């Protein structure tokens, strides 16, 4: 495969000769990053790119280059060091570099259209760009050729022996389809290991199919849409043409092979989400009711502490024909840091992840029909995020005091299925102090807070000891706590 760089070479100035600047390389920890590397206009699959933070750097190691190259992202410099400075792990997924090794600045790079790096060393034009993914059905040899590090991950892994034995004992004709992105870190971490387990099991009753998905979740169409793929890797297990289970993104147990063994035995493991959490603080159920008192939905939720002093809420909401799973995380200051919303309606499925970094919120939605939709918004200090999880609404308001009045900005993540991404709006609130509130879960002391936005007004009562609502009234709907289990009591 070739890529023409003549247009870039015409418009981009670079330094091709080595400068006299010599520095010493500090001790650095590196992690593999799948990129496409072109050297002299040729795609070099044998090249490996690694990244490091603080400061941000990229390292390029290739058999076609005599030295390793380090790109300092903040300084825009290209530096050459001996390849012997890198100690690469057995799985090639990480490395370390020694301190004190001579590092010579050999030029500058130009960054084009985001994460595309262009420069020249020793007269050779070099381009590094994001890897879009190889799509469609492929053999294991084709996979290893495309992403050689995956083969190293596979070869260095020792699967769970008990799980391998269970997979080997399967006697039913079974099809296992591994759908993954060659661009995806989770796919790199899990797919080669599962391939190793299947290889060791050596069960001819199990047919294994490998399918690559592009990073926009559009190709191949006959795999993404019919199979409702919004996360990779996804492992689908079938018998007699019927799906009997799937593993999505990360294993529910410690390994993919343990999950697969459980599915084959008819006892799939329930996945509680990949996100790190501390001890469970509380759990419960909300009832969603209309003005006539008819139940329109149910929310089951759990509240966890986190290592950094914040909270994580996990909710599952069933309302009508839509089921919504929510993970909502806040830091110690109750500011949102991460939210994931997955919606299922019939054969349609979407998953949206909201990442908040300083004053930037990035939303990225993947749909089984729509592909990938992205949104980036600059957010102020006084910012909160309203997700479809009612339990998470208390994370912002539980600390309000009587008489507090304030204006904030709030992002509404859509609860309905037909809207992809939300909006940022102004919000004002007034705290009315504590009251006693009786709901089906019991009688509680709660903080009464009135909230107004462009979407309307609501009244909420938040538990005095837990960062959760006890009761909420919004328009024609009322939401009430119907059960509660808490390590803190009432």
Short mmCIF file of C-alpha atoms in Angstrom, two decimals:
data_model
loop_
_atom_site.label_atom_id
_atom_site.label_comp_id
_atom_site.label_asym_id
_atom_site.label_seq_id
_atom_site.Cartn_x
_atom_site.Cartn_y
_atom_site.Cartn_z
CA UNK A 1 0.00 0.00 0.00
CA UNK A 2 1.33 3.48 -0.92
CA UNK A 3 0.42 6.98 0.11
CA UNK A 4 1.47 10.04 -1.88
CA UNK A 5 3.16 12.71 0.22
CA UNK A 6 4.12 15.14 -2.56
CA UNK A 7 1.37 17.64 -1.70
CA UNK A 8 2.33 17.59 1.95
CA UNK A 9 6.01 17.95 1.10
CA UNK A 10 5.19 20.97 -1.04
CA UNK A 11 3.30 22.81 1.70
CA UNK A 12 5.14 21.67 4.83
CA UNK A 13 8.60 22.85 5.75
CA UNK A 14 10.75 20.43 7.71
CA UNK A 15 14.33 20.07 8.85
CA UNK A 16 16.01 17.03 7.36
CA UNK A 17 19.48 17.41 8.73
CA UNK A 18 20.54 16.70 12.29
CA UNK A 19 20.99 19.65 14.57
CA UNK A 20 23.69 19.98 17.12
CA UNK A 21 21.26 19.80 20.03
CA UNK A 22 22.00 16.79 22.20
CA UNK A 23 20.01 15.99 25.34
CA UNK A 24 19.73 13.10 27.73
CA UNK A 25 16.68 10.87 27.63
CA UNK A 26 14.85 10.67 30.99
CA UNK A 27 13.40 7.41 32.31
CA UNK A 28 10.02 6.96 30.58
CA UNK A 29 7.24 4.35 30.61
CA UNK A 30 5.69 3.74 27.19
CA UNK A 31 2.46 2.13 25.97
CA UNK A 32 1.77 0.71 22.52
CA UNK A 33 -0.49 2.81 20.29
CA UNK A 34 -1.76 1.36 17.03
CA UNK A 35 -0.96 3.83 14.22
CA UNK A 36 -0.34 3.65 10.49
CA UNK A 37 3.27 4.55 9.68
CA UNK A 38 4.48 5.43 6.18
CA UNK A 39 8.21 5.53 5.49
CA UNK A 40 9.29 6.60 2.01
CA UNK A 41 5.62 6.46 0.93
CA UNK A 42 5.30 2.79 1.93
CA UNK A 43 3.03 1.54 4.74
CA UNK A 44 5.29 -0.12 7.31
CA UNK A 45 3.31 -2.70 9.30
CA UNK A 46 6.46 -3.71 11.18
CA UNK A 47 6.80 -0.24 12.71
CA UNK A 48 5.66 0.25 16.29
CA UNK A 49 4.47 3.53 17.80
CA UNK A 50 4.44 4.01 21.55
CA UNK A 51 3.15 6.95 23.58
CA UNK A 52 4.02 8.54 26.93
CA UNK A 53 2.59 11.39 28.99
CA UNK A 54 4.05 14.30 31.01
CA UNK A 55 5.24 15.59 28.63
CA UNK A 56 3.40 14.01 25.73
CA UNK A 57 5.70 11.99 23.46
CA UNK A 58 5.52 9.46 20.64
CA UNK A 59 8.25 6.92 19.98
CA UNK A 60 8.72 5.23 16.58
CA UNK A 61 10.71 2.00 16.28
CA UNK A 62 11.03 0.42 12.83
CA UNK A 63 13.40 -2.08 11.15
CA UNK A 64 13.56 0.43 8.30
CA UNK A 65 15.20 3.05 10.53
CA UNK A 66 18.63 2.75 12.11
CA UNK A 67 17.59 4.63 15.24
CA UNK A 68 14.43 5.01 17.28
CA UNK A 69 12.70 8.37 16.94
CA UNK A 70 10.99 10.31 19.72
CA UNK A 71 8.52 13.10 18.95
CA UNK A 72 8.08 15.70 21.67
CA UNK A 73 4.50 16.83 21.07
CA UNK A 74 4.77 20.12 22.98
CA UNK A 75 8.09 21.13 21.39
CA UNK A 76 7.30 19.74 17.90
CA UNK A 77 10.79 18.22 17.77
CA UNK A 78 11.99 14.91 16.33
CA UNK A 79 14.78 13.26 18.33
CA UNK A 80 16.88 10.20 17.59
CA UNK A 81 18.06 7.66 20.18
CA UNK A 82 19.55 4.20 20.10
CA UNK A 83 16.97 1.40 19.85
CA UNK A 84 18.81 -0.27 22.74
CA UNK A 85 17.46 2.47 25.02
CA UNK A 86 14.04 0.73 24.92
CA UNK A 87 13.23 -2.34 27.01
CA UNK A 88 10.14 -3.79 25.36
CA UNK A 89 7.83 -6.09 27.34
CA UNK A 90 7.32 -9.68 26.20
CA UNK A 91 3.85 -8.85 24.87
CA UNK A 92 5.19 -5.72 23.08
CA UNK A 93 2.31 -3.77 24.61
CA UNK A 94 4.56 -1.60 26.77
CA UNK A 95 8.18 -0.58 27.21
CA UNK A 96 10.53 1.47 29.35
CA UNK A 97 13.50 3.59 28.35
CA UNK A 98 16.66 4.23 30.32
CA UNK A 99 17.60 7.58 31.74
CA UNK A 100 20.80 9.23 30.58
CA UNK A 101 20.85 7.90 27.02
CA UNK A 102 22.00 10.48 24.45
CA UNK A 103 19.10 11.95 22.46
CA UNK A 104 19.86 14.08 19.42
CA UNK A 105 17.36 16.54 17.93
CA UNK A 106 17.20 15.80 14.19
CA UNK A 107 14.34 18.00 13.04
CA UNK A 108 10.82 19.30 13.48
CA UNK A 109 7.48 17.69 12.70
CA UNK A 110 4.29 19.26 11.44
CA UNK A 111 0.95 18.19 12.86
CA UNK A 112 -1.83 18.06 10.27
CA UNK A 113 -5.59 17.57 10.79
CA UNK A 114 -5.25 16.47 14.41
CA UNK A 115 -3.13 13.37 15.13
CA UNK A 116 -1.24 13.24 11.82
CA UNK A 117 2.52 13.80 12.14
CA UNK A 118 4.76 14.52 9.18
CA UNK A 119 8.56 14.95 9.14
CA UNK A 120 11.71 13.67 7.46
CA UNK A 121 14.83 11.99 8.80
CA UNK A 122 17.91 11.06 6.78
CA UNK A 123 16.08 12.14 3.63
CA UNK A 124 13.15 9.77 4.27
CA UNK A 125 9.65 11.31 4.52
CA UNK A 126 7.73 9.78 7.44
CA UNK A 127 4.02 10.09 8.22
CA UNK A 128 2.24 8.78 11.32
CA UNK A 129 -1.56 8.79 11.43
CA UNK A 130 -4.47 7.16 13.23
CA UNK A 131 -5.23 3.59 12.20
CA UNK A 132 -8.80 3.45 10.82
CA UNK A 133 -9.12 -0.33 11.14
CA UNK A 134 -9.08 -3.28 8.77
CA UNK A 135 -12.65 -4.42 8.12
CA UNK A 136 -14.39 -7.63 7.21
CA UNK A 137 -13.73 -11.30 7.83
CA UNK A 138 -10.06 -12.24 8.05
CA UNK A 139 -7.74 -15.07 8.99
CA UNK A 140 -5.57 -15.04 12.09
CA UNK A 141 -2.50 -14.64 9.84
CA UNK A 142 -4.04 -11.53 8.25
CA UNK A 143 -4.78 -10.16 11.73
CA UNK A 144 -1.19 -10.71 12.91
CA UNK A 145 0.14 -9.11 9.72
CA UNK A 146 -2.03 -6.02 10.26
CA UNK A 147 -1.28 -5.56 13.98
CA UNK A 148 1.86 -7.53 14.88
CA UNK A 149 1.68 -6.51 18.54
CA UNK A 150 -1.54 -8.53 18.84
CA UNK A 151 0.40 -11.68 18.00
CA UNK A 152 2.89 -10.89 20.78
CA UNK A 153 -0.01 -10.37 23.21
CA UNK A 154 -1.40 -13.76 22.18
CA UNK A 155 1.92 -15.63 22.41
CA UNK A 156 2.84 -14.23 25.85
CA UNK A 157 -0.57 -14.91 27.44
CA UNK A 158 -1.33 -17.89 29.68
CA UNK A 159 -5.10 -18.54 29.61
CA UNK A 160 -7.10 -19.75 32.59
CA UNK A 161 -6.59 -23.53 32.54
CA UNK A 162 -10.01 -24.34 34.01
CA UNK A 163 -11.79 -22.21 31.42
CA UNK A 164 -9.78 -23.78 28.59
CA UNK A 165 -10.79 -27.24 29.87
CA UNK A 166 -14.47 -26.21 29.90
CA UNK A 167 -14.23 -24.85 26.35
CA UNK A 168 -12.54 -28.08 25.26
CA UNK A 169 -15.34 -30.17 26.81
CA UNK A 170 -18.06 -28.46 24.72
CA UNK A 171 -19.80 -31.12 22.59
CA UNK A 172 -22.39 -29.01 20.75
CA UNK A 173 -21.80 -27.48 17.32
CA UNK A 174 -21.08 -23.84 18.19
CA UNK A 175 -20.08 -20.72 16.27
CA UNK A 176 -18.01 -18.04 18.03
CA UNK A 177 -17.70 -14.72 16.18
CA UNK A 178 -15.09 -12.25 17.40
CA UNK A 179 -15.87 -8.71 16.25
CA UNK A 180 -13.15 -6.19 17.01
CA UNK A 181 -11.38 -3.04 15.88
CA UNK A 182 -7.71 -3.32 14.96
CA UNK A 183 -7.63 0.33 16.13
CA UNK A 184 -9.15 -0.46 19.55
CA UNK A 185 -7.07 -0.86 22.76
CA UNK A 186 -9.70 -3.11 24.40
CA UNK A 187 -9.72 -5.34 21.33
CA UNK A 188 -5.92 -5.57 21.50
CA UNK A 189 -6.05 -6.50 25.19
CA UNK A 190 -8.72 -9.19 24.96
CA UNK A 191 -9.10 -10.66 21.47
CA UNK A 192 -5.59 -12.18 21.11
CA UNK A 193 -5.93 -13.74 24.55
CA UNK A 194 -9.26 -15.34 23.69
CA UNK A 195 -7.78 -16.62 20.42
CA UNK A 196 -4.99 -18.23 22.47
CA UNK A 197 -7.53 -19.91 24.77
CA UNK A 198 -9.55 -21.23 21.81
CA UNK A 199 -6.36 -22.46 20.16
CA UNK A 200 -5.30 -24.35 23.30
CA UNK A 201 -8.80 -25.83 23.68
CA UNK A 202 -8.55 -27.21 20.14
CA UNK A 203 -12.27 -28.03 20.00
CA UNK A 204 -13.36 -28.87 16.45
CA UNK A 205 -16.99 -28.44 17.53
CA UNK A 206 -16.35 -24.69 17.81
CA UNK A 207 -16.14 -22.66 14.60
CA UNK A 208 -14.29 -19.37 15.12
CA UNK A 209 -14.87 -16.35 12.86
CA UNK A 210 -12.79 -13.14 13.02
CA UNK A 211 -14.39 -9.88 11.81
CA UNK A 212 -12.83 -6.39 11.84
CA UNK A 213 -14.98 -3.27 12.43
CA UNK A 214 -13.94 0.23 11.30
CA UNK A 215 -13.57 3.04 13.83
CA UNK A 216 -16.79 4.73 12.67
CA UNK A 217 -18.87 1.56 13.25
CA UNK A 218 -20.17 1.58 9.67
CA UNK A 219 -18.30 -1.29 8.02
CA UNK A 220 -18.92 -4.07 7.35
CA UNK A 221 -22.61 -3.22 7.12
CA UNK A 222 -23.71 -6.86 7.20
CA UNK A 223 -21.99 -7.30 10.58
CA UNK A 224 -22.51 -3.98 12.38
CA UNK A 225 -26.23 -3.36 11.83
CA UNK A 226 -27.76 -6.85 11.96
CA UNK A 227 -25.74 -7.78 15.04
CA UNK A 228 -26.28 -4.46 16.86
CA UNK A 229 -22.58 -3.73 17.38
CA UNK A 230 -21.87 -0.54 19.35
CA UNK A 231 -18.85 -1.70 21.37
CA UNK A 232 -15.74 -3.64 20.45
CA UNK A 233 -14.70 -6.23 21.08
CA UNK A 234 -17.99 -8.10 20.95
CA UNK A 235 -17.98 -11.89 21.08
CA UNK A 236 -21.17 -13.58 19.84
CA UNK A 237 -21.85 -17.24 20.62
CA UNK A 238 -24.42 -19.14 18.52
CA UNK A 239 -25.88 -22.63 18.30
CA UNK A 240 -28.28 -23.78 15.60
CA UNK A 241 -28.30 -20.27 14.14
CA UNK A 242 -29.49 -18.76 17.43
CA UNK A 243 -27.47 -16.49 19.70
CA UNK A 244 -27.00 -18.01 23.16
CA UNK A 245 -24.81 -15.24 24.61
CA UNK A 246 -22.37 -12.44 23.95
CA UNK A 247 -19.42 -10.73 25.65
CA UNK A 248 -19.31 -6.95 25.16
CA UNK A 249 -16.11 -4.91 25.41
CA UNK A 250 -14.67 -6.36 28.63
CA UNK A 251 -15.18 -9.67 30.44
CA UNK A 252 -17.60 -10.01 33.34
CA UNK A 253 -15.17 -12.44 34.97
CA UNK A 254 -11.39 -12.03 35.05
CA UNK A 255 -10.92 -13.19 31.46
CA UNK A 256 -12.76 -13.60 28.17
CA UNK A 257 -12.24 -17.36 28.24
CA UNK A 258 -14.02 -17.61 31.60
CA UNK A 259 -16.99 -15.69 30.16
CA UNK A 260 -17.02 -17.92 27.07
CA UNK A 261 -16.88 -21.08 29.17
CA UNK A 262 -19.83 -19.83 31.23
CA UNK A 263 -21.90 -19.11 28.10
CA UNK A 264 -21.10 -22.55 26.65
CA UNK A 265 -22.26 -24.18 29.89
CA UNK A 266 -25.55 -22.25 29.83
CA UNK A 267 -24.65 -20.07 32.83
CA UNK A 268 -23.57 -16.67 31.44
CA UNK A 269 -22.07 -14.25 33.95
CA UNK A 270 -23.83 -10.92 34.51
CA UNK A 271 -21.55 -7.99 33.70
CA UNK A 272 -21.65 -5.18 36.26
CA UNK A 273 -19.80 -2.69 34.07
CA UNK A 274 -16.15 -2.06 33.42
CA UNK A 275 -15.78 1.10 35.48
CA UNK A 276 -13.68 1.11 38.63
CA UNK A 277 -15.57 1.56 41.86
CA UNK A 278 -15.13 1.27 45.59
CA UNK A 279 -17.53 -0.18 48.19
CA UNK A 280 -21.27 -0.07 47.51
CA UNK A 281 -22.92 2.58 49.66
CA UNK A 282 -26.57 2.03 48.79
CA UNK A 283 -28.97 0.50 46.27
CA UNK A 284 -32.67 0.84 45.57
CA UNK A 285 -35.56 1.24 43.16
CA UNK A 286 -37.52 4.24 41.82
CA UNK A 287 -41.02 4.17 40.39
CA UNK A 288 -41.82 6.57 37.51
CA UNK A 289 -45.48 7.62 37.75
CA UNK A 290 -47.78 9.84 35.69
CA UNK A 291 -50.36 12.31 37.02
CA UNK A 292 -52.91 9.51 37.42
CA UNK A 293 -50.50 7.46 39.51
CA UNK A 294 -49.86 4.87 36.77
CA UNK A 295 -46.38 3.42 36.74
CA UNK A 296 -44.53 4.36 33.54
CA UNK A 297 -41.09 3.06 34.38
CA UNK A 298 -38.76 1.45 36.91
CA UNK A 299 -35.18 2.35 37.80
CA UNK A 300 -32.91 -0.06 39.67
CA UNK A 301 -29.74 1.62 40.88
CA UNK A 302 -26.54 1.20 42.90
CA UNK A 303 -24.34 3.89 44.47
CA UNK A 304 -20.60 3.32 44.95
CA UNK A 305 -17.77 5.37 46.40
CA UNK A 306 -14.64 5.90 44.29
CA UNK A 307 -10.94 5.94 45.16
CA UNK A 308 -10.64 9.68 44.53
CA UNK A 309 -13.44 10.53 46.99
CA UNK A 310 -16.27 10.83 44.46
CA UNK A 311 -19.23 8.64 43.56
CA UNK A 312 -20.32 6.27 40.80
CA UNK A 313 -23.99 5.55 40.13
CA UNK A 314 -25.09 2.60 38.00
CA UNK A 315 -28.75 2.62 36.96
CA UNK A 316 -30.94 0.47 34.74
CA UNK A 317 -34.15 2.18 33.64
CA UNK A 318 -36.98 0.30 31.93
CA UNK A 319 -39.66 2.64 30.52
CA UNK A 320 -42.00 1.48 27.78
CA UNK A 321 -40.02 -0.33 25.09
CA UNK A 322 -36.69 1.31 25.98
CA UNK A 323 -34.12 -0.06 28.42
CA UNK A 324 -31.37 2.37 29.46
CA UNK A 325 -28.15 1.55 31.33
CA UNK A 326 -26.30 4.50 32.89
CA UNK A 327 -22.90 4.85 34.56
CA UNK A 328 -22.52 8.36 36.06
CA UNK A 329 -19.28 9.33 37.82
CA UNK A 330 -18.39 12.53 39.74
CA UNK A 331 -15.20 13.60 41.50
CA UNK A 332 -14.80 14.65 45.13
CA UNK A 333 -16.15 18.12 44.29
CA UNK A 334 -19.31 16.53 42.75
CA UNK A 335 -18.27 17.68 39.27
CA UNK A 336 -19.09 15.12 36.52
CA UNK A 337 -16.07 13.39 34.99
CA UNK A 338 -17.64 10.57 33.00
CA UNK A 339 -21.09 9.35 31.96
CA UNK A 340 -22.04 6.37 29.79
CA UNK A 341 -25.59 5.87 28.50
CA UNK A 342 -26.62 2.72 26.63
CA UNK A 343 -30.15 2.47 25.19
CA UNK A 344 -31.88 -0.57 23.74
CA UNK A 345 -35.19 -0.57 21.88
CA UNK A 346 -36.04 -3.72 20.00
CA UNK A 347 -33.20 -4.33 17.56
CA UNK A 348 -31.84 -0.77 17.90
CA UNK A 349 -28.99 0.03 20.26
CA UNK A 350 -26.98 3.18 21.00
CA UNK A 351 -24.17 3.91 23.41
CA UNK A 352 -23.00 7.43 24.28
CA UNK A 353 -19.97 8.28 26.38
CA UNK A 354 -19.50 11.75 27.87
CA UNK A 355 -15.97 12.63 29.01
CA UNK A 356 -15.36 15.88 30.89
CA UNK A 357 -11.74 17.06 30.98
CA UNK A 358 -11.20 20.46 32.61
CA UNK A 359 -13.54 22.77 30.65
CA UNK A 360 -14.20 20.51 27.66
CA UNK A 361 -16.95 17.91 27.39
CA UNK A 362 -16.77 15.40 24.54
CA UNK A 363 -19.77 13.23 23.71
CA UNK A 364 -19.40 10.30 21.33
CA UNK A 365 -22.42 8.24 20.33
CA UNK A 366 -22.25 4.89 18.58
CA UNK A 367 -25.44 3.52 17.07
CA UNK A 368 -26.11 0.16 15.48
CA UNK A 369 -27.66 2.04 12.54
CA UNK A 370 -26.25 5.58 12.72
CA UNK A 371 -22.52 4.88 13.09
CA UNK A 372 -20.56 7.43 15.14
CA UNK A 373 -21.75 10.95 16.06
CA UNK A 374 -19.50 13.31 18.06
CA UNK A 375 -20.07 16.53 19.96
CA UNK A 376 -17.56 18.80 21.76
CA UNK A 377 -18.70 21.59 24.10
CA UNK A 378 -16.74 24.05 26.23
CA UNK A 379 -18.21 24.02 29.74
CA UNK A 380 -17.80 26.52 32.63
CA UNK A 381 -16.77 25.87 36.23
CA UNK A 382 -20.38 25.89 37.40
CA UNK A 383 -21.41 22.91 35.30
CA UNK A 384 -23.54 19.84 35.89
CA UNK A 385 -24.81 17.01 33.70
CA UNK A 386 -28.28 15.52 33.83
CA UNK A 387 -28.27 11.88 32.68
CA UNK A 388 -31.24 9.49 32.34
CA UNK A 389 -30.35 8.15 35.82
CA UNK A 390 -32.63 9.67 38.45
CA UNK A 391 -30.35 8.34 41.19
CA UNK A 392 -27.47 10.40 39.77
CA UNK A 393 -29.46 13.65 40.05
CA UNK A 394 -28.60 13.85 43.73
CA UNK A 395 -24.86 13.93 43.13
CA UNK A 396 -24.98 17.67 42.45
CA UNK A 397 -27.70 18.85 44.84
CA UNK A 398 -27.25 16.82 48.01
CA UNK A 399 -24.89 19.41 49.57
CA UNK A 400 -27.15 22.43 49.09
CA UNK A 401 -28.03 24.41 52.20
CA UNK A 402 -31.21 26.21 53.15
CA UNK A 403 -31.50 29.54 51.33
CA UNK A 404 -28.91 28.70 48.66
CA UNK A 405 -29.71 30.26 45.28
CA UNK A 406 -27.46 29.95 42.29
CA UNK A 407 -27.29 29.93 38.49
CA UNK A 408 -25.44 27.12 36.73
CA UNK A 409 -25.05 25.58 33.30
CA UNK A 410 -26.47 22.11 32.79
CA UNK A 411 -26.11 19.62 29.95
CA UNK A 412 -29.17 17.43 29.37
CA UNK A 413 -28.22 14.00 28.04
CA UNK A 414 -31.38 12.89 26.20
CA UNK A 415 -33.40 10.16 27.89
CA UNK A 416 -35.48 9.31 24.81
CA UNK A 417 -34.21 7.08 22.03
CA UNK A 418 -34.79 9.38 19.07
CA UNK A 419 -32.33 12.16 20.01
CA UNK A 420 -28.64 11.48 19.61
CA UNK A 421 -26.98 14.22 21.69
CA UNK A 422 -28.09 16.82 24.21
CA UNK A 423 -27.93 20.56 24.82
CA UNK A 424 -26.25 22.95 27.26
CA UNK A 425 -28.71 25.26 29.04
CA UNK A 426 -28.91 27.75 31.92
CA UNK A 427 -30.28 26.53 35.25
CA UNK A 428 -31.20 28.20 38.52
CA UNK A 429 -32.04 26.60 41.82
CA UNK A 430 -33.23 27.51 45.30
CA UNK A 431 -32.82 25.35 48.38
CA UNK A 432 -35.82 25.37 50.76
CA UNK A 433 -34.18 23.52 53.65
CA UNK A 434 -34.93 20.13 55.18
CA UNK A 435 -38.33 18.47 55.40
CA UNK A 436 -39.71 15.08 56.35
CA UNK A 437 -40.83 13.13 53.29
CA UNK A 438 -42.80 9.88 53.22
CA UNK A 439 -42.48 7.60 50.17
CA UNK A 440 -43.05 3.84 49.70
CA UNK A 441 -39.44 3.17 50.81
CA UNK A 442 -40.10 4.87 54.17
CA UNK A 443 -39.94 8.22 55.93
CA UNK A 444 -36.81 10.36 55.40
CA UNK A 445 -35.36 13.74 56.24
CA UNK A 446 -34.64 15.38 52.88
CA UNK A 447 -33.40 18.67 51.40
CA UNK A 448 -36.10 20.39 49.33
CA UNK A 449 -34.67 22.04 46.19
CA UNK A 450 -36.57 23.89 43.44
CA UNK A 451 -34.88 23.80 40.03
CA UNK A 452 -35.73 25.87 36.93
CA UNK A 453 -34.43 25.50 33.37
CA UNK A 454 -35.65 26.39 29.91
CA UNK A 455 -37.30 22.97 29.88
CA UNK A 456 -39.47 23.81 32.91
CA UNK A 457 -39.44 23.62 36.69
CA UNK A 458 -39.11 20.70 39.07
CA UNK A 459 -39.20 20.05 42.81
CA UNK A 460 -36.79 17.55 44.33
CA UNK A 461 -36.24 16.15 47.81
CA UNK A 462 -32.72 14.78 48.39
CA UNK A 463 -31.80 12.32 51.13
CA UNK A 464 -30.09 14.12 54.04
CA UNK A 465 -27.36 11.45 54.38
CA UNK A 466 -27.08 9.98 50.87
CA UNK A 467 -26.55 11.86 47.57
CA UNK A 468 -29.79 10.51 46.06
CA UNK A 469 -33.31 11.85 45.48
CA UNK A 470 -36.15 10.52 47.59
CA UNK A 471 -38.87 12.17 45.53
CA UNK A 472 -38.98 14.32 42.37
CA UNK A 473 -41.90 16.16 40.75
CA UNK A 474 -41.36 17.36 37.17
CA UNK A 475 -44.31 18.39 35.01
CA UNK A 476 -46.90 15.62 34.92
CA UNK A 477 -44.47 13.01 36.25
CA UNK A 478 -43.52 12.01 39.77
CA UNK A 479 -40.56 9.81 40.72
CA UNK A 480 -40.55 8.12 44.12
CA UNK A 481 -38.16 5.88 45.99
CA UNK A 482 -39.86 2.52 46.53
CA UNK A 483 -37.00 0.60 48.19
CA UNK A 484 -33.62 1.41 49.73
CA UNK A 485 -30.74 -0.59 51.17
CA UNK A 486 -28.02 1.55 52.73
CA UNK A 487 -24.88 1.02 54.75
CA UNK A 488 -25.65 4.39 56.40
CA UNK A 489 -29.18 3.57 57.46
CA UNK A 490 -32.00 6.11 57.02
#
